[in-house]
Amino acid sequence: MITVRHTFALVTVAACVSSARAGLVTLSADPSSIALNPSADAAMRTRYRLSATNWDAVIVTSNLVSNSTIAASAGLGTAAQLNGASWAFVISYDPSSGYLYSLTAAGGGSPATTATTLVWNAPIGSKSPFASHDVIQLQVYALSSMPSGVTSASIAVSDLAFSAVGFSTIGSLSSMNQSWVSGTTGISTQWIRADQNLATTAWTLSGTVTAMFTGTSNPGLDERLKFDVVTQASIPAPAAWITLTAAIVLPRRGTRRR
């Protein structure tokens, strides 16, 4: 006779499933705790910069920013018009509608456009806006050289906030800034790390970004001052697979032959 004793096993599996659904996001995560495949492409990248080529704001499908990888872009004004302009930005993701990147003028400068919203909601080539991701990287750059006529330059990101449906958060995001130092590239980086795939839920990252310079810049600073947000997938931690395996195996341990 075979007697199946499921009670303990089912409770255990239910507990594992319930635990798996309660996600956790670490803000300002320790980069040493994040393992990335160096050959893997980004799931998505947004950028803000002072440009003269209609690329002040972009959503990109890759690590590489080019005509073939730009999903959406907007020109907000000349470098002179954007000098000192603050923008309230929102970068959001929804598993049914993809990515949204909006900027609204929040004072300073004289931008030609005071608000813009970019959307990536359908596959472009082999890249889908619904690709898995559990890591969000924030980067602020001031590159080592500036156009002739620029005597100082800086970029700052503040008021950062992140939330995801069904996830709790620990830690906090800090303000970021970089100032141009001739001959030295300055990069500030901050990480957001989830313990589960963020592509399965809706999340929002918001804040304020301001870039400014003194002197003259013709036509623009382009890549020299920029703020990027990158979503990507980490290499799964072995512990995650151990938990999953335990949840699958446990019911079998409740089966006994007599």
PDB file of C-alpha atoms in Angstrom:
ATOM      1  CA  MET A   1       0.000   0.000   0.000  1.00  0.00           C
ATOM      2  CA  ILE A   2       1.171   3.541  -0.767  1.00  0.00           C
ATOM      3  CA  THR A   3       0.355   6.279   1.699  1.00  0.00           C
ATOM      4  CA  VAL A   4       0.991   9.895   0.611  1.00  0.00           C
ATOM      5  CA  ARG A   5       1.579  12.283   3.472  1.00  0.00           C
ATOM      6  CA  HIS A   6       1.370  15.688   1.855  1.00  0.00           C
ATOM      7  CA  THR A   7       0.453  18.091   4.621  1.00  0.00           C
ATOM      8  CA  PHE A   8       3.946  19.128   5.675  1.00  0.00           C
ATOM      9  CA  ALA A   9       5.270  19.143   2.105  1.00  0.00           C
ATOM     10  CA  LEU A  10       2.451  21.277   0.720  1.00  0.00           C
ATOM     11  CA  VAL A  11       2.756  23.797   3.523  1.00  0.00           C
ATOM     12  CA  THR A  12       6.479  24.018   2.902  1.00  0.00           C
ATOM     13  CA  VAL A  13       6.074  24.517  -0.847  1.00  0.00           C
ATOM     14  CA  ALA A  14       3.319  27.085  -0.284  1.00  0.00           C
ATOM     15  CA  ALA A  15       5.631  28.963   2.055  1.00  0.00           C
ATOM     16  CA  CYS A  16       8.385  28.919  -0.561  1.00  0.00           C
ATOM     17  CA  VAL A  17       6.041  30.180  -3.286  1.00  0.00           C
ATOM     18  CA  SER A  18       4.650  32.879  -1.005  1.00  0.00           C
ATOM     19  CA  SER A  19       8.167  33.938  -0.081  1.00  0.00           C
ATOM     20  CA  ALA A  20       9.198  34.021  -3.756  1.00  0.00           C
ATOM     21  CA  ARG A  21       6.364  36.405  -4.580  1.00  0.00           C
ATOM     22  CA  ALA A  22       7.373  38.934  -1.921  1.00  0.00           C
ATOM     23  CA  GLY A  23      10.199  40.690  -3.730  1.00  0.00           C
ATOM     24  CA  LEU A  24      12.922  42.862  -2.223  1.00  0.00           C
ATOM     25  CA  VAL A  25      14.764  45.745  -3.895  1.00  0.00           C
ATOM     26  CA  THR A  26      18.033  47.057  -2.499  1.00  0.00           C
ATOM     27  CA  LEU A  27      18.676  50.747  -3.201  1.00  0.00           C
ATOM     28  CA  SER A  28      22.318  51.840  -3.470  1.00  0.00           C
ATOM     29  CA  ALA A  29      23.240  48.171  -3.619  1.00  0.00           C
ATOM     30  CA  ASP A  30      26.836  47.104  -3.083  1.00  0.00           C
ATOM     31  CA  PRO A  31      28.289  46.609  -6.602  1.00  0.00           C
ATOM     32  CA  SER A  32      30.421  43.708  -5.349  1.00  0.00           C
ATOM     33  CA  SER A  33      27.177  41.780  -4.742  1.00  0.00           C
ATOM     34  CA  ILE A  34      26.112  42.117  -8.400  1.00  0.00           C
ATOM     35  CA  ALA A  35      27.448  39.686 -11.003  1.00  0.00           C
ATOM     36  CA  LEU A  36      26.973  40.787 -14.621  1.00  0.00           C
ATOM     37  CA  ASN A  37      27.871  39.010 -17.820  1.00  0.00           C
ATOM     38  CA  PRO A  38      30.362  41.410 -19.483  1.00  0.00           C
ATOM     39  CA  SER A  39      29.317  40.222 -22.942  1.00  0.00           C
ATOM     40  CA  ALA A  40      25.581  40.626 -22.328  1.00  0.00           C
ATOM     41  CA  ASP A  41      23.756  43.638 -23.745  1.00  0.00           C
ATOM     42  CA  ALA A  42      21.638  46.048 -21.723  1.00  0.00           C
ATOM     43  CA  ALA A  43      17.894  45.449 -21.632  1.00  0.00           C
ATOM     44  CA  MET A  44      17.316  49.218 -21.984  1.00  0.00           C
ATOM     45  CA  ARG A  45      19.177  52.522 -21.597  1.00  0.00           C
ATOM     46  CA  THR A  46      17.868  56.067 -21.187  1.00  0.00           C
ATOM     47  CA  ARG A  47      20.072  59.155 -21.540  1.00  0.00           C
ATOM     48  CA  TYR A  48      19.896  62.887 -20.927  1.00  0.00           C
ATOM     49  CA  ARG A  49      22.562  65.184 -22.364  1.00  0.00           C
ATOM     50  CA  LEU A  50      23.075  68.637 -23.896  1.00  0.00           C
ATOM     51  CA  SER A  51      23.096  67.975 -27.629  1.00  0.00           C
ATOM     52  CA  ALA A  52      22.718  69.742 -30.928  1.00  0.00           C
ATOM     53  CA  THR A  53      21.583  66.637 -32.817  1.00  0.00           C
ATOM     54  CA  ASN A  54      18.068  65.985 -31.424  1.00  0.00           C
ATOM     55  CA  TRP A  55      19.361  63.466 -28.886  1.00  0.00           C
ATOM     56  CA  ASP A  56      18.895  65.388 -25.637  1.00  0.00           C
ATOM     57  CA  ALA A  57      16.686  62.555 -24.366  1.00  0.00           C
ATOM     58  CA  VAL A  58      16.715  58.994 -25.717  1.00  0.00           C
ATOM     59  CA  ILE A  59      15.528  55.470 -25.015  1.00  0.00           C
ATOM     60  CA  VAL A  60      18.006  52.962 -26.417  1.00  0.00           C
ATOM     61  CA  THR A  61      17.697  49.205 -26.951  1.00  0.00           C
ATOM     62  CA  SER A  62      21.372  48.459 -26.337  1.00  0.00           C
ATOM     63  CA  ASN A  63      24.568  49.497 -24.560  1.00  0.00           C
ATOM     64  CA  LEU A  64      25.508  51.231 -27.817  1.00  0.00           C
ATOM     65  CA  VAL A  65      23.751  54.497 -28.661  1.00  0.00           C
ATOM     66  CA  SER A  66      23.345  54.798 -32.439  1.00  0.00           C
ATOM     67  CA  ASN A  67      20.695  55.471 -35.063  1.00  0.00           C
ATOM     68  CA  SER A  68      19.922  51.753 -35.242  1.00  0.00           C
ATOM     69  CA  THR A  69      19.484  51.279 -31.475  1.00  0.00           C
ATOM     70  CA  ILE A  70      17.480  54.405 -30.594  1.00  0.00           C
ATOM     71  CA  ALA A  71      13.858  53.468 -29.878  1.00  0.00           C
ATOM     72  CA  ALA A  72      12.749  57.077 -29.244  1.00  0.00           C
ATOM     73  CA  SER A  73      14.446  60.475 -28.988  1.00  0.00           C
ATOM     74  CA  ALA A  74      13.646  64.135 -28.390  1.00  0.00           C
ATOM     75  CA  GLY A  75      15.414  67.457 -28.812  1.00  0.00           C
ATOM     76  CA  LEU A  76      14.745  69.878 -25.958  1.00  0.00           C
ATOM     77  CA  GLY A  77      16.739  72.897 -27.134  1.00  0.00           C
ATOM     78  CA  THR A  78      20.245  74.092 -27.900  1.00  0.00           C
ATOM     79  CA  ALA A  79      23.075  73.671 -25.397  1.00  0.00           C
ATOM     80  CA  ALA A  80      22.715  77.349 -24.488  1.00  0.00           C
ATOM     81  CA  GLN A  81      18.965  76.944 -23.898  1.00  0.00           C
ATOM     82  CA  LEU A  82      19.472  73.830 -21.770  1.00  0.00           C
ATOM     83  CA  ASN A  83      22.325  75.337 -19.754  1.00  0.00           C
ATOM     84  CA  GLY A  84      21.191  75.288 -16.111  1.00  0.00           C
ATOM     85  CA  ALA A  85      17.768  73.825 -16.909  1.00  0.00           C
ATOM     86  CA  SER A  86      16.429  71.389 -14.309  1.00  0.00           C
ATOM     87  CA  TRP A  87      14.198  68.524 -15.392  1.00  0.00           C
ATOM     88  CA  ALA A  88      11.888  66.374 -13.302  1.00  0.00           C
ATOM     89  CA  PHE A  89      12.234  62.949 -14.893  1.00  0.00           C
ATOM     90  CA  VAL A  90      10.251  59.731 -14.591  1.00  0.00           C
ATOM     91  CA  ILE A  91      11.459  56.411 -15.983  1.00  0.00           C
ATOM     92  CA  SER A  92       8.856  53.692 -15.635  1.00  0.00           C
ATOM     93  CA  TYR A  93       8.240  50.155 -16.795  1.00  0.00           C
ATOM     94  CA  ASP A  94       5.032  48.142 -17.082  1.00  0.00           C
ATOM     95  CA  PRO A  95       4.899  44.476 -18.130  1.00  0.00           C
ATOM     96  CA  SER A  96       1.976  45.236 -20.452  1.00  0.00           C
ATOM     97  CA  SER A  97       3.204  48.482 -22.038  1.00  0.00           C
ATOM     98  CA  GLY A  98       6.993  48.602 -21.804  1.00  0.00           C
ATOM     99  CA  TYR A  99       9.127  51.635 -20.961  1.00  0.00           C
ATOM    100  CA  LEU A 100       8.193  55.295 -20.566  1.00  0.00           C
ATOM    101  CA  TYR A 101      10.702  58.146 -20.111  1.00  0.00           C
ATOM    102  CA  SER A 102       9.341  61.628 -19.419  1.00  0.00           C
ATOM    103  CA  LEU A 103      11.018  64.941 -18.640  1.00  0.00           C
ATOM    104  CA  THR A 104       9.261  68.097 -17.447  1.00  0.00           C
ATOM    105  CA  ALA A 105      11.015  71.455 -17.109  1.00  0.00           C
ATOM    106  CA  ALA A 106      11.455  72.340 -13.424  1.00  0.00           C
ATOM    107  CA  GLY A 107      13.114  75.765 -13.652  1.00  0.00           C
ATOM    108  CA  GLY A 108      16.317  77.324 -14.968  1.00  0.00           C
ATOM    109  CA  GLY A 109      17.584  77.707 -18.519  1.00  0.00           C
ATOM    110  CA  SER A 110      15.255  78.471 -21.409  1.00  0.00           C
ATOM    111  CA  PRO A 111      14.455  75.114 -23.056  1.00  0.00           C
ATOM    112  CA  ALA A 112      12.665  75.174 -26.397  1.00  0.00           C
ATOM    113  CA  THR A 113      10.485  72.286 -25.193  1.00  0.00           C
ATOM    114  CA  THR A 114       9.206  72.173 -21.611  1.00  0.00           C
ATOM    115  CA  ALA A 115       7.983  68.573 -21.553  1.00  0.00           C
ATOM    116  CA  THR A 116       8.503  65.364 -23.496  1.00  0.00           C
ATOM    117  CA  THR A 117       7.549  61.706 -23.148  1.00  0.00           C
ATOM    118  CA  LEU A 118       9.352  58.862 -24.899  1.00  0.00           C
ATOM    119  CA  VAL A 119       7.928  55.341 -25.182  1.00  0.00           C
ATOM    120  CA  TRP A 120       9.332  51.942 -26.132  1.00  0.00           C
ATOM    121  CA  ASN A 121       6.515  49.409 -26.237  1.00  0.00           C
ATOM    122  CA  ALA A 122       7.200  47.062 -29.168  1.00  0.00           C
ATOM    123  CA  PRO A 123      10.148  44.917 -30.324  1.00  0.00           C
ATOM    124  CA  ILE A 124      12.813  46.541 -32.485  1.00  0.00           C
ATOM    125  CA  GLY A 125      14.697  43.911 -34.429  1.00  0.00           C
ATOM    126  CA  SER A 126      15.675  41.205 -31.955  1.00  0.00           C
ATOM    127  CA  LYS A 127      15.315  43.480 -28.905  1.00  0.00           C
ATOM    128  CA  SER A 128      12.121  43.448 -26.847  1.00  0.00           C
ATOM    129  CA  PRO A 129      11.099  46.083 -24.271  1.00  0.00           C
ATOM    130  CA  PHE A 130       9.960  43.221 -22.029  1.00  0.00           C
ATOM    131  CA  ALA A 131      13.372  41.594 -21.555  1.00  0.00           C
ATOM    132  CA  SER A 132      14.233  40.270 -18.099  1.00  0.00           C
ATOM    133  CA  HIS A 133      16.102  42.597 -15.748  1.00  0.00           C
ATOM    134  CA  ASP A 134      16.823  42.689 -12.036  1.00  0.00           C
ATOM    135  CA  VAL A 135      19.509  45.391 -11.952  1.00  0.00           C
ATOM    136  CA  ILE A 136      19.170  49.127 -12.656  1.00  0.00           C
ATOM    137  CA  GLN A 137      22.362  51.143 -12.968  1.00  0.00           C
ATOM    138  CA  LEU A 138      22.428  54.948 -12.643  1.00  0.00           C
ATOM    139  CA  GLN A 139      25.463  56.728 -14.133  1.00  0.00           C
ATOM    140  CA  VAL A 140      26.482  60.402 -14.206  1.00  0.00           C
ATOM    141  CA  TYR A 141      29.385  61.342 -16.488  1.00  0.00           C
ATOM    142  CA  ALA A 142      31.649  64.355 -16.943  1.00  0.00           C
ATOM    143  CA  LEU A 143      34.187  63.412 -19.599  1.00  0.00           C
ATOM    144  CA  SER A 144      37.797  64.566 -19.661  1.00  0.00           C
ATOM    145  CA  SER A 145      37.477  67.196 -22.410  1.00  0.00           C
ATOM    146  CA  MET A 146      35.018  69.963 -23.257  1.00  0.00           C
ATOM    147  CA  PRO A 147      34.472  72.042 -26.394  1.00  0.00           C
ATOM    148  CA  SER A 148      36.676  75.072 -26.885  1.00  0.00           C
ATOM    149  CA  GLY A 149      35.141  78.006 -25.035  1.00  0.00           C
ATOM    150  CA  VAL A 150      33.756  76.014 -22.103  1.00  0.00           C
ATOM    151  CA  THR A 151      35.491  76.952 -18.846  1.00  0.00           C
ATOM    152  CA  SER A 152      33.521  74.779 -16.396  1.00  0.00           C
ATOM    153  CA  ALA A 153      30.784  72.151 -16.580  1.00  0.00           C
ATOM    154  CA  SER A 154      28.816  69.946 -14.191  1.00  0.00           C
ATOM    155  CA  ILE A 155      25.826  67.637 -14.000  1.00  0.00           C
ATOM    156  CA  ALA A 156      23.746  66.732 -10.933  1.00  0.00           C
ATOM    157  CA  VAL A 157      20.945  64.253 -10.197  1.00  0.00           C
ATOM    158  CA  SER A 158      18.855  64.636  -7.038  1.00  0.00           C
ATOM    159  CA  ASP A 159      15.510  63.720  -5.403  1.00  0.00           C
ATOM    160  CA  LEU A 160      15.888  60.110  -6.505  1.00  0.00           C
ATOM    161  CA  ALA A 161      13.069  57.707  -5.623  1.00  0.00           C
ATOM    162  CA  PHE A 162      12.240  54.154  -6.688  1.00  0.00           C
ATOM    163  CA  SER A 163       9.226  51.895  -6.161  1.00  0.00           C
ATOM    164  CA  ALA A 164       8.032  48.585  -7.611  1.00  0.00           C
ATOM    165  CA  VAL A 165       4.635  46.935  -7.241  1.00  0.00           C
ATOM    166  CA  GLY A 166       4.851  43.877  -4.992  1.00  0.00           C
ATOM    167  CA  PHE A 167       8.391  44.682  -3.830  1.00  0.00           C
ATOM    168  CA  SER A 168       9.579  46.213  -0.591  1.00  0.00           C
ATOM    169  CA  THR A 169      12.753  48.328  -0.542  1.00  0.00           C
ATOM    170  CA  ILE A 170      15.736  48.661   1.751  1.00  0.00           C
ATOM    171  CA  GLY A 171      18.369  51.389   1.677  1.00  0.00           C
ATOM    172  CA  SER A 172      18.062  54.754  -0.046  1.00  0.00           C
ATOM    173  CA  LEU A 173      19.295  56.482  -3.187  1.00  0.00           C
ATOM    174  CA  SER A 174      21.760  59.351  -2.894  1.00  0.00           C
ATOM    175  CA  SER A 175      22.202  62.505  -4.966  1.00  0.00           C
ATOM    176  CA  MET A 176      24.812  62.196  -7.720  1.00  0.00           C
ATOM    177  CA  ASN A 177      27.022  64.831  -9.322  1.00  0.00           C
ATOM    178  CA  GLN A 178      30.128  65.239 -11.435  1.00  0.00           C
ATOM    179  CA  SER A 179      32.122  68.319 -12.401  1.00  0.00           C
ATOM    180  CA  TRP A 180      34.474  68.528 -15.363  1.00  0.00           C
ATOM    181  CA  VAL A 181      38.156  68.215 -14.539  1.00  0.00           C
ATOM    182  CA  SER A 182      40.367  68.631 -17.596  1.00  0.00           C
ATOM    183  CA  GLY A 183      42.145  65.384 -18.471  1.00  0.00           C
ATOM    184  CA  THR A 184      40.078  63.262 -16.064  1.00  0.00           C
ATOM    185  CA  THR A 185      36.816  61.469 -16.748  1.00  0.00           C
ATOM    186  CA  GLY A 186      34.492  61.519 -13.748  1.00  0.00           C
ATOM    187  CA  ILE A 187      31.795  58.845 -13.384  1.00  0.00           C
ATOM    188  CA  SER A 188      29.365  58.436 -10.478  1.00  0.00           C
ATOM    189  CA  THR A 189      27.473  55.128 -10.320  1.00  0.00           C
ATOM    190  CA  GLN A 190      24.622  53.872  -8.187  1.00  0.00           C
ATOM    191  CA  TRP A 191      22.921  50.468  -8.300  1.00  0.00           C
ATOM    192  CA  ILE A 192      19.397  49.194  -7.703  1.00  0.00           C
ATOM    193  CA  ARG A 193      19.197  45.414  -7.261  1.00  0.00           C
ATOM    194  CA  ALA A 194      16.068  43.242  -7.051  1.00  0.00           C
ATOM    195  CA  ASP A 195      16.009  39.667  -5.814  1.00  0.00           C
ATOM    196  CA  GLN A 196      13.558  38.750  -8.597  1.00  0.00           C
ATOM    197  CA  ASN A 197      12.867  39.670 -12.214  1.00  0.00           C
ATOM    198  CA  LEU A 198      11.573  43.262 -12.372  1.00  0.00           C
ATOM    199  CA  ALA A 199      10.164  42.652 -15.865  1.00  0.00           C
ATOM    200  CA  THR A 200       7.182  40.926 -14.242  1.00  0.00           C
ATOM    201  CA  THR A 201       5.955  44.011 -12.378  1.00  0.00           C
ATOM    202  CA  ALA A 202       5.448  47.765 -12.745  1.00  0.00           C
ATOM    203  CA  TRP A 203       8.183  50.027 -11.358  1.00  0.00           C
ATOM    204  CA  THR A 204       9.062  53.735 -11.349  1.00  0.00           C
ATOM    205  CA  LEU A 205      12.295  55.693 -10.942  1.00  0.00           C
ATOM    206  CA  SER A 206      12.044  59.476 -10.569  1.00  0.00           C
ATOM    207  CA  GLY A 207      14.266  62.437  -9.767  1.00  0.00           C
ATOM    208  CA  THR A 208      15.679  65.728 -11.031  1.00  0.00           C
ATOM    209  CA  VAL A 209      18.608  66.217 -13.412  1.00  0.00           C
ATOM    210  CA  THR A 210      20.471  69.481 -14.116  1.00  0.00           C
ATOM    211  CA  ALA A 211      23.439  70.075 -16.444  1.00  0.00           C
ATOM    212  CA  MET A 212      25.245  73.405 -16.718  1.00  0.00           C
ATOM    213  CA  PHE A 213      28.387  75.028 -18.004  1.00  0.00           C
ATOM    214  CA  THR A 214      30.104  78.406 -18.170  1.00  0.00           C
ATOM    215  CA  GLY A 215      31.565  79.906 -21.312  1.00  0.00           C
ATOM    216  CA  THR A 216      30.312  79.143 -24.806  1.00  0.00           C
ATOM    217  CA  SER A 217      29.574  75.824 -26.459  1.00  0.00           C
ATOM    218  CA  ASN A 218      28.958  75.550 -30.181  1.00  0.00           C
ATOM    219  CA  PRO A 219      27.187  73.422 -31.157  1.00  0.00           C
ATOM    220  CA  GLY A 220      26.793  71.308 -27.980  1.00  0.00           C
ATOM    221  CA  LEU A 221      28.400  69.259 -25.252  1.00  0.00           C
ATOM    222  CA  ASP A 222      26.844  66.003 -26.529  1.00  0.00           C
ATOM    223  CA  GLU A 223      28.398  63.009 -24.725  1.00  0.00           C
ATOM    224  CA  ARG A 224      30.621  65.083 -22.428  1.00  0.00           C
ATOM    225  CA  LEU A 225      27.924  65.600 -19.779  1.00  0.00           C
ATOM    226  CA  LYS A 226      25.288  62.878 -19.519  1.00  0.00           C
ATOM    227  CA  PHE A 227      23.000  60.936 -17.211  1.00  0.00           C
ATOM    228  CA  ASP A 228      22.233  57.308 -18.060  1.00  0.00           C
ATOM    229  CA  VAL A 229      19.870  54.741 -16.546  1.00  0.00           C
ATOM    230  CA  VAL A 230      20.481  51.134 -17.638  1.00  0.00           C
ATOM    231  CA  THR A 231      18.381  48.037 -16.957  1.00  0.00           C
ATOM    232  CA  GLN A 232      20.073  44.647 -17.240  1.00  0.00           C
ATOM    233  CA  ALA A 233      19.970  41.063 -16.021  1.00  0.00           C
ATOM    234  CA  SER A 234      22.459  39.752 -13.500  1.00  0.00           C
ATOM    235  CA  ILE A 235      23.911  36.261 -13.391  1.00  0.00           C
ATOM    236  CA  PRO A 236      21.529  34.274 -11.085  1.00  0.00           C
ATOM    237  CA  ALA A 237      22.889  33.525  -7.622  1.00  0.00           C
ATOM    238  CA  PRO A 238      23.235  29.793  -6.821  1.00  0.00           C
ATOM    239  CA  ALA A 239      21.116  30.256  -3.660  1.00  0.00           C
ATOM    240  CA  ALA A 240      18.092  31.090  -5.813  1.00  0.00           C
ATOM    241  CA  TRP A 241      18.371  27.734  -7.578  1.00  0.00           C
ATOM    242  CA  ILE A 242      18.838  25.888  -4.273  1.00  0.00           C
ATOM    243  CA  THR A 243      15.589  27.368  -2.933  1.00  0.00           C
ATOM    244  CA  LEU A 244      13.727  26.448  -6.121  1.00  0.00           C
ATOM    245  CA  THR A 245      15.092  22.897  -6.092  1.00  0.00           C
ATOM    246  CA  ALA A 246      14.104  22.438  -2.450  1.00  0.00           C
ATOM    247  CA  ALA A 247      10.549  23.564  -3.212  1.00  0.00           C
ATOM    248  CA  ILE A 248      10.277  21.013  -6.014  1.00  0.00           C
ATOM    249  CA  VAL A 249      11.845  18.074  -4.124  1.00  0.00           C
ATOM    250  CA  LEU A 250      10.048  18.438  -0.802  1.00  0.00           C
ATOM    251  CA  PRO A 251       6.705  16.841  -1.839  1.00  0.00           C
ATOM    252  CA  ARG A 252       8.519  13.625  -2.775  1.00  0.00           C
ATOM    253  CA  ARG A 253       9.839  13.302   0.758  1.00  0.00           C
ATOM    254  CA  GLY A 254       6.265  12.926   2.004  1.00  0.00           C
ATOM    255  CA  THR A 255       5.686   9.702   0.028  1.00  0.00           C
ATOM    256  CA  ARG A 256       6.227   6.416   1.876  1.00  0.00           C
ATOM    257  CA  ARG A 257       5.671   2.783   0.900  1.00  0.00           C
ATOM    258  CA  ARG A 258       4.206   0.262   3.280  1.00  0.00           C
TER     259      ARG A 258
END
